[in-house]
Tab-separated table of C-alpha atoms in Angstrom:
chain	number	residue	atom	x	y	z
A	1	UNK	CA	51.913	35.379	29.459
A	2	UNK	CA	54.815	35.132	26.813
A	3	UNK	CA	57.208	37.786	26.292
A	4	UNK	CA	58.406	38.474	22.723
A	5	UNK	CA	62.107	39.530	22.319
A	6	UNK	CA	62.169	40.983	18.755
A	7	UNK	CA	65.709	41.197	17.467
A	8	UNK	CA	65.647	43.714	14.515
A	9	UNK	CA	63.029	46.378	15.025
A	10	UNK	CA	62.785	47.564	11.414
A	11	UNK	CA	59.645	47.545	9.199
A	12	UNK	CA	58.631	43.968	10.192
A	13	UNK	CA	60.063	43.681	13.668
A	14	UNK	CA	59.040	47.173	14.649
A	15	UNK	CA	55.682	46.763	13.048
A	16	UNK	CA	54.937	43.558	14.869
A	17	UNK	CA	56.381	44.868	18.130
A	18	UNK	CA	54.179	48.071	17.952
A	19	UNK	CA	51.027	45.970	17.458
A	20	UNK	CA	51.950	43.686	20.377
A	21	UNK	CA	52.613	46.678	22.474
A	22	UNK	CA	49.249	48.016	21.633
A	23	UNK	CA	47.578	44.770	22.627
A	24	UNK	CA	49.253	44.709	25.950
A	25	UNK	CA	51.583	41.760	25.189
A	26	UNK	CA	55.061	42.066	26.915
A	27	UNK	CA	57.527	42.881	24.136
A	28	UNK	CA	61.309	43.975	23.908
A	29	UNK	CA	62.810	45.409	20.792
A	30	UNK	CA	66.331	45.049	20.007
A	31	UNK	CA	67.678	47.861	17.743
A	32	UNK	CA	70.724	49.824	16.907
A	33	UNK	CA	72.078	53.247	15.953
A	34	UNK	CA	69.836	56.184	15.554
A	35	UNK	CA	66.693	53.976	15.711
A	36	UNK	CA	67.517	52.697	19.138
A	37	UNK	CA	68.253	56.135	20.382
A	38	UNK	CA	64.959	57.318	19.109
A	39	UNK	CA	63.065	54.339	20.625
A	40	UNK	CA	64.550	54.877	23.887
A	41	UNK	CA	64.165	58.654	23.881
A	42	UNK	CA	60.769	59.075	22.366
A	43	UNK	CA	59.006	55.741	21.820
A	44	UNK	CA	58.046	54.098	18.625
A	45	UNK	CA	55.911	56.146	16.180
A	46	UNK	CA	53.292	53.960	14.256
A	47	UNK	CA	51.710	55.348	11.231
A	48	UNK	CA	48.839	53.616	9.547
A	49	UNK	CA	45.959	54.565	7.262
A	50	UNK	CA	43.843	55.306	10.536
A	51	UNK	CA	46.531	56.057	13.268
A	52	UNK	CA	49.373	58.186	13.951
A	53	UNK	CA	50.539	57.396	17.625
A	54	UNK	CA	53.722	56.971	19.647
A	55	UNK	CA	53.982	53.945	21.736
A	56	UNK	CA	56.289	53.653	24.877
A	57	UNK	CA	58.427	50.616	24.123
A	58	UNK	CA	61.273	48.720	25.794
A	59	UNK	CA	64.187	48.971	23.556
A	60	UNK	CA	67.876	47.564	24.002
A	61	UNK	CA	70.950	47.376	22.015
A	62	UNK	CA	71.557	43.637	22.505
A	63	UNK	CA	69.764	40.565	23.751
A	64	UNK	CA	72.484	40.410	26.390
A	65	UNK	CA	70.752	43.410	27.979
A	66	UNK	CA	67.707	41.357	28.569
A	67	UNK	CA	67.156	39.112	31.396
A	68	UNK	CA	65.728	36.165	29.702
A	69	UNK	CA	63.367	33.666	31.271
A	70	UNK	CA	61.979	30.363	30.288
A	71	UNK	CA	58.655	32.026	29.165
A	72	UNK	CA	60.325	34.167	26.423
A	73	UNK	CA	60.054	33.764	22.671
A	74	UNK	CA	62.769	35.100	20.386
A	75	UNK	CA	61.673	36.592	17.083
A	76	UNK	CA	64.513	37.246	14.602
A	77	UNK	CA	63.465	39.915	11.998
A	78	UNK	CA	66.836	41.024	10.619
A	79	UNK	CA	67.632	40.272	6.974
A	80	UNK	CA	68.896	36.768	6.310
A	81	UNK	CA	72.291	38.166	5.497
A	82	UNK	CA	72.531	39.697	8.859
A	83	UNK	CA	71.524	36.634	10.737
A	84	UNK	CA	75.070	35.376	11.597
A	85	UNK	CA	75.730	38.793	13.187
A	86	UNK	CA	73.045	38.080	15.826
A	87	UNK	CA	72.476	34.342	16.104
A	88	UNK	CA	75.527	33.324	18.140
A	89	UNK	CA	75.006	36.101	20.761
A	90	UNK	CA	71.332	35.179	20.930
A	91	UNK	CA	71.818	31.440	21.176
A	92	UNK	CA	74.434	31.873	23.954
A	93	UNK	CA	72.464	34.163	26.065
A	94	UNK	CA	71.654	32.847	29.521
A	95	UNK	CA	68.027	31.829	30.447
A	96	UNK	CA	66.749	31.702	34.036
A	97	UNK	CA	63.571	30.393	35.533
A	98	UNK	CA	60.956	32.259	37.408
A	99	UNK	CA	62.970	32.239	40.449
A	100	UNK	CA	65.933	33.558	38.888
A	101	UNK	CA	67.963	30.206	38.747
A	102	UNK	CA	70.132	29.809	35.671
A	103	UNK	CA	68.589	26.992	33.521
A	104	UNK	CA	70.783	27.103	30.311
A	105	UNK	CA	71.191	29.040	27.182
A	106	UNK	CA	68.503	30.555	24.682
A	107	UNK	CA	69.634	28.182	21.910
A	108	UNK	CA	68.756	25.177	24.140
A	109	UNK	CA	65.742	26.400	25.801
A	110	UNK	CA	63.709	29.090	24.012
A	111	UNK	CA	61.817	28.864	20.661
A	112	UNK	CA	63.361	30.989	17.790
A	113	UNK	CA	60.934	32.378	15.206
A	114	UNK	CA	62.343	33.601	11.822
A	115	UNK	CA	60.399	36.618	10.479
A	116	UNK	CA	62.422	36.559	7.273
A	117	UNK	CA	62.011	36.481	3.592
A	118	UNK	CA	63.615	33.491	1.761
A	119	UNK	CA	64.111	29.926	2.830
A	120	UNK	CA	67.771	29.807	4.275
A	121	UNK	CA	67.078	31.513	7.708
A	122	UNK	CA	65.653	28.442	9.305
A	123	UNK	CA	68.658	26.339	8.429
A	124	UNK	CA	71.140	29.022	9.712
A	125	UNK	CA	69.217	29.228	12.936
A	126	UNK	CA	69.260	25.418	13.237
A	127	UNK	CA	72.926	25.661	13.932
A	128	UNK	CA	72.312	27.553	17.064
A	129	UNK	CA	68.773	26.772	18.172
A	130	UNK	CA	67.081	23.594	18.946
A	131	UNK	CA	63.420	24.721	18.374
A	132	UNK	CA	63.143	26.736	15.070
A	133	UNK	CA	59.904	28.027	13.683
A	134	UNK	CA	59.403	29.692	10.274
A	135	UNK	CA	57.058	32.528	9.483
A	136	UNK	CA	55.790	33.226	6.126
A	137	UNK	CA	54.631	36.863	6.325
A	138	UNK	CA	52.654	39.354	4.237
A	139	UNK	CA	53.001	42.676	5.926
A	140	UNK	CA	52.986	45.898	3.987
A	141	UNK	CA	55.302	47.752	6.379
A	142	UNK	CA	58.010	50.401	5.849
A	143	UNK	CA	60.797	51.752	8.013
A	144	UNK	CA	62.779	54.741	6.657
A	145	UNK	CA	63.077	57.130	9.714
A	146	UNK	CA	64.513	56.416	13.182
A	147	UNK	CA	61.902	55.555	15.590
A	148	UNK	CA	59.229	55.295	12.981
A	149	UNK	CA	57.409	52.421	11.226
A	150	UNK	CA	54.567	52.529	8.902
A	151	UNK	CA	51.948	49.839	8.316
A	152	UNK	CA	49.606	50.142	5.335
A	153	UNK	CA	47.449	47.001	5.715
A	154	UNK	CA	43.851	47.213	6.803
A	155	UNK	CA	41.599	45.981	8.472
A	156	UNK	CA	44.482	43.666	9.754
A	157	UNK	CA	48.314	44.520	9.849
A	158	UNK	CA	49.473	41.417	7.934
A	159	UNK	CA	49.088	37.587	7.423
A	160	UNK	CA	51.429	35.185	9.127
A	161	UNK	CA	51.822	31.588	8.549
A	162	UNK	CA	53.644	29.865	11.309
A	163	UNK	CA	55.104	26.361	11.737
A	164	UNK	CA	58.000	24.317	13.329
A	165	UNK	CA	60.895	23.526	11.021
A	166	UNK	CA	61.359	20.836	9.999
A	167	UNK	CA	57.519	20.037	10.366
A	168	UNK	CA	58.392	16.376	11.142
A	169	UNK	CA	59.860	17.574	14.472
A	170	UNK	CA	56.683	19.123	15.612
A	171	UNK	CA	55.819	18.028	19.140
A	172	UNK	CA	52.943	18.473	21.362
A	173	UNK	CA	54.674	21.302	23.015
A	174	UNK	CA	55.320	22.910	19.725
A	175	UNK	CA	51.719	22.720	18.835
A	176	UNK	CA	50.906	24.261	22.193
A	177	UNK	CA	53.168	27.027	21.713
A	178	UNK	CA	52.072	27.772	18.235
A	179	UNK	CA	48.422	28.142	19.359
A	180	UNK	CA	49.665	30.437	22.091
A	181	UNK	CA	51.601	32.680	19.777
A	182	UNK	CA	48.825	32.733	17.252
A	183	UNK	CA	46.290	33.922	19.972
A	184	UNK	CA	48.690	36.771	21.003
A	185	UNK	CA	49.358	37.831	17.445
A	186	UNK	CA	45.755	37.665	16.404
A	187	UNK	CA	44.921	40.080	19.374
A	188	UNK	CA	47.710	42.350	17.997
A	189	UNK	CA	45.721	42.678	14.570
A	190	UNK	CA	47.407	39.992	12.651
A	191	UNK	CA	45.681	37.047	10.744
A	192	UNK	CA	47.725	33.908	11.730
A	193	UNK	CA	47.456	30.561	10.265
A	194	UNK	CA	49.127	27.239	11.478
A	195	UNK	CA	49.811	25.258	8.265
A	196	UNK	CA	51.150	21.634	8.113
A	197	UNK	CA	54.247	22.701	6.158
A	198	UNK	CA	55.284	26.415	6.625
A	199	UNK	CA	58.290	26.017	4.325
A	200	UNK	CA	55.840	25.152	1.305
A	201	UNK	CA	54.316	28.694	1.969
A	202	UNK	CA	57.718	30.287	2.286
A	203	UNK	CA	58.993	28.812	-1.068
A	204	UNK	CA	55.867	30.264	-2.771
A	205	UNK	CA	56.580	33.612	-0.972
A	206	UNK	CA	60.175	33.213	-2.331
A	207	UNK	CA	58.925	33.396	-5.939
A	208	UNK	CA	57.102	36.579	-5.306
A	209	UNK	CA	60.149	38.140	-3.680
A	210	UNK	CA	62.320	37.599	-6.699
A	211	UNK	CA	60.926	40.893	-7.917
A	212	UNK	CA	62.266	42.848	-4.885
A	213	UNK	CA	65.523	43.391	-6.584
A	214	UNK	CA	63.701	45.051	-9.589
A	215	UNK	CA	61.719	47.255	-7.263
A	216	UNK	CA	64.934	48.344	-5.689
A	217	UNK	CA	67.007	49.030	-8.827
A	218	UNK	CA	64.569	50.426	-11.244
A	219	UNK	CA	61.917	53.062	-10.958
A	220	UNK	CA	59.972	51.988	-14.143
A	221	UNK	CA	58.598	48.562	-13.114
A	222	UNK	CA	56.512	48.278	-16.288
A	223	UNK	CA	59.518	48.463	-18.316
A	224	UNK	CA	61.239	45.426	-16.541
A	225	UNK	CA	58.009	43.327	-16.547
A	226	UNK	CA	59.527	40.772	-19.129
A	227	UNK	CA	62.395	40.267	-16.633
A	228	UNK	CA	60.130	39.828	-13.735
A	229	UNK	CA	58.191	37.167	-15.662
A	230	UNK	CA	61.291	35.425	-16.807
A	231	UNK	CA	62.664	35.299	-13.100
A	232	UNK	CA	59.408	33.936	-12.094
A	233	UNK	CA	59.164	31.156	-14.570
A	234	UNK	CA	62.783	30.321	-14.175
A	235	UNK	CA	62.325	29.849	-10.444
A	236	UNK	CA	59.153	27.722	-10.979
A	237	UNK	CA	61.076	25.335	-13.313
A	238	UNK	CA	63.895	25.097	-10.881
A	239	UNK	CA	61.842	24.298	-7.895
A	240	UNK	CA	59.747	21.702	-9.702
A	241	UNK	CA	62.746	19.965	-11.179
A	242	UNK	CA	64.274	19.819	-7.591
A	243	UNK	CA	60.946	18.368	-6.274
A	244	UNK	CA	60.456	21.382	-3.700
A	245	UNK	CA	57.086	21.549	-2.183
A	246	UNK	CA	55.354	25.005	-3.002
A	247	UNK	CA	51.863	26.057	-2.109
A	248	UNK	CA	49.980	26.374	-5.340
A	249	UNK	CA	48.866	29.989	-6.664
A	250	UNK	CA	45.267	29.471	-6.068
A	251	UNK	CA	45.658	28.648	-2.338
A	252	UNK	CA	48.085	31.527	-1.841
A	253	UNK	CA	45.727	33.907	-3.660
A	254	UNK	CA	42.813	32.700	-1.497
A	255	UNK	CA	44.741	33.411	1.641
A	256	UNK	CA	45.681	36.928	0.449
A	257	UNK	CA	42.135	37.736	-0.453
A	258	UNK	CA	40.948	36.863	3.079
A	259	UNK	CA	43.723	39.134	4.555
A	260	UNK	CA	44.114	42.828	4.206
A	261	UNK	CA	44.214	45.600	1.561
A	262	UNK	CA	46.881	48.310	1.258
A	263	UNK	CA	45.650	51.774	1.778
A	264	UNK	CA	47.388	55.105	1.819
A	265	UNK	CA	48.778	56.653	4.989
A	266	UNK	CA	47.940	60.296	5.634
A	267	UNK	CA	50.969	62.534	4.879
A	268	UNK	CA	52.632	59.828	2.862
A	269	UNK	CA	50.196	59.646	-0.264
A	270	UNK	CA	52.928	61.108	-2.579
A	271	UNK	CA	55.904	59.242	-1.112
A	272	UNK	CA	57.057	56.044	-2.723
A	273	UNK	CA	57.027	53.136	-0.161
A	274	UNK	CA	58.844	50.316	-1.651
A	275	UNK	CA	59.495	46.739	-0.519
A	276	UNK	CA	62.270	45.405	1.707
A	277	UNK	CA	65.072	45.483	-0.689
A	278	UNK	CA	64.123	49.087	-1.787
A	279	UNK	CA	64.239	50.024	1.830
A	280	UNK	CA	67.713	48.647	2.245
A	281	UNK	CA	68.918	50.725	-0.552
A	282	UNK	CA	67.001	53.827	0.452
A	283	UNK	CA	68.542	53.703	3.880
A	284	UNK	CA	71.929	52.800	2.737
A	285	UNK	CA	72.202	49.924	4.923
A	286	UNK	CA	75.324	48.505	3.063
A	287	UNK	CA	73.593	45.133	2.408
A	288	UNK	CA	70.718	43.579	0.460
A	289	UNK	CA	68.875	40.349	0.723
A	290	UNK	CA	69.010	39.448	-3.066
A	291	UNK	CA	71.460	36.571	-2.534
A	292	UNK	CA	69.031	34.820	-0.355
A	293	UNK	CA	66.099	35.397	-2.777
A	294	UNK	CA	67.316	35.318	-6.414
A	295	UNK	CA	70.554	33.653	-5.103
A	296	UNK	CA	68.313	31.014	-3.349
A	297	UNK	CA	67.053	29.922	-6.657
A	298	UNK	CA	70.594	29.770	-8.092
A	299	UNK	CA	71.659	27.628	-5.304
A	300	UNK	CA	68.759	25.136	-5.755
A	301	UNK	CA	69.539	25.039	-9.545
A	302	UNK	CA	73.215	24.371	-8.983
A	303	UNK	CA	72.571	21.648	-6.419
A	304	UNK	CA	70.309	19.877	-9.084
A	305	UNK	CA	72.624	20.311	-12.016
A	306	UNK	CA	70.669	23.193	-13.584
A	307	UNK	CA	71.137	26.852	-14.231
A	308	UNK	CA	69.221	29.942	-13.349
A	309	UNK	CA	71.035	32.880	-15.482
A	310	UNK	CA	68.120	35.305	-15.042
A	311	UNK	CA	68.234	35.048	-11.375
A	312	UNK	CA	72.068	34.819	-11.145
A	313	UNK	CA	72.301	38.043	-13.011
A	314	UNK	CA	69.849	39.898	-11.136
A	315	UNK	CA	71.672	38.862	-7.963
A	316	UNK	CA	74.903	40.203	-9.511
A	317	UNK	CA	73.321	43.546	-10.254
A	318	UNK	CA	72.314	43.971	-6.660
A	319	UNK	CA	75.663	43.074	-5.397
A	320	UNK	CA	77.246	45.594	-7.764
A	321	UNK	CA	74.851	48.390	-6.478
A	322	UNK	CA	75.923	47.606	-2.963
A	323	UNK	CA	79.488	47.736	-3.705
A	324	UNK	CA	79.168	51.025	-5.536
A	325	UNK	CA	76.968	52.554	-2.672
A	326	UNK	CA	74.179	53.082	-5.214
A	327	UNK	CA	70.775	53.978	-3.982
A	328	UNK	CA	67.166	52.742	-4.989
A	329	UNK	CA	66.268	53.358	-8.547
A	330	UNK	CA	69.933	53.749	-9.656
A	331	UNK	CA	69.759	51.464	-12.660
A	332	UNK	CA	67.867	52.355	-15.813
A	333	UNK	CA	65.277	49.909	-17.074
A	334	UNK	CA	67.202	49.637	-20.405
A	335	UNK	CA	70.496	48.958	-18.770
A	336	UNK	CA	68.946	46.295	-16.358
A	337	UNK	CA	67.339	44.433	-19.307
A	338	UNK	CA	70.619	44.666	-21.287
A	339	UNK	CA	72.572	43.345	-18.264
A	340	UNK	CA	70.207	40.456	-17.797
A	341	UNK	CA	70.739	39.492	-21.381
A	342	UNK	CA	67.448	37.918	-22.523
A	343	UNK	CA	64.499	36.873	-20.536
A	344	UNK	CA	64.113	33.251	-21.580
A	345	UNK	CA	64.212	31.145	-18.316
A	346	UNK	CA	66.194	28.016	-18.134
A	347	UNK	CA	64.864	24.420	-18.284
A	348	UNK	CA	65.946	21.242	-16.690
A	349	UNK	CA	69.334	20.313	-17.992
A	350	UNK	CA	69.776	23.624	-19.556
A	351	UNK	CA	73.269	24.871	-18.588
A	352	UNK	CA	73.167	28.365	-19.772
A	353	UNK	CA	75.904	30.574	-18.345
A	354	UNK	CA	74.881	31.863	-14.955
A	355	UNK	CA	78.256	32.598	-13.537
A	356	UNK	CA	78.630	35.883	-11.479
C-alpha cells in the first residue's frame, strides 16, 4: 500500500490527511509551530457537517524526519509562494527500498503531487523532481486553529482532478500510479477524476481564484462585484490571446454539480469561514498567494505583449496588506474600487499601465 507524505498540513493538506487516516491509508503529516505541537500531543481534530472527531496522526517537523521508501508519494500542499522553502529539502531526502538499502533521492525516485492553487507550482517542482503531478482541487476546507481542520463539503469532501505534468510525459507507470492514488483518495471520501490535461483544469480554476484577494481584503463582496467581473474578464482575454488551454465553463460546472454541496458545521454557523487567502490574513502568516493567482495573469500578459491592469493592481493591494501586517477585511470596498482605478479589462494589444 502507498504511504502519503503530506507537506503542509493546513486546510487542504490537513483535510486530505485526516480523510486518508480515517480510511486506513498510511499517512504522514509535515507541519510546523503550534499546529505541529497540537497534532503530536492531541491528534488532528476534524470538524464537518456530520462529525467532530479527533484522529491520531503521525506528524513531524520535516520530511527529513521520515524514513522514505520507494512506495511513498509526496504531496505538497503549502502555498505556492512557500514551495521553495520545502522543495530542496524534500527533493534531496534519501529514499530506501523495502530492505532498507539506499536507492537515491526523493526528487529522482518519488512522485510529487502539487495540491496548490495557481499554475506555477508544477514548474517550480520540476526543478527538483522528475515525476510531477498536478492537482486541480475544489475542497471547502478551513484551518484557523492549531490541531484543527474544518471540511464543509458533503456527501464527499472535495473533487480532485489529477494528472502528470506535462501531460505528454505520461507513461504507463504514471497511469498505473494515478489509478492507485485515485482509488485511495476515493476511499477517503473524495471524488477523483483523471483528465487528459490537468493544467487546462487548473487554468480554469485559476480564473475562479482571482477573487480570493477580494474575499481576503474586503468584507462587503457585493460592493466589489464589478472588480471581480473585470478581473475575470481580463484573465479570460489574456489566456485566450496567449493560446492557453482552459476547460470551458459548462464542463467545469458539470463537474462541480456532480461533486459536493457546502453545508454549515455545528458550532461554526455564525463564524465567517473564508477561502485560502482570507485564511492567510486571518492567521497572520506573513504571506499571501495573490502573486501566483492574479499575478499569474499579469505574468502571462507581459510574456505576450499585453497588460492586465486590474489583476496587477489587486496583487499590489495584497502585497501592501502583507507589508503592513493588515488582517482580513482591512480594506473598505470604496477604497479598493478606487485603488483598482476602473473596471474595464484590457484587450490584446492594450498597454494600459499595470506597473506595480
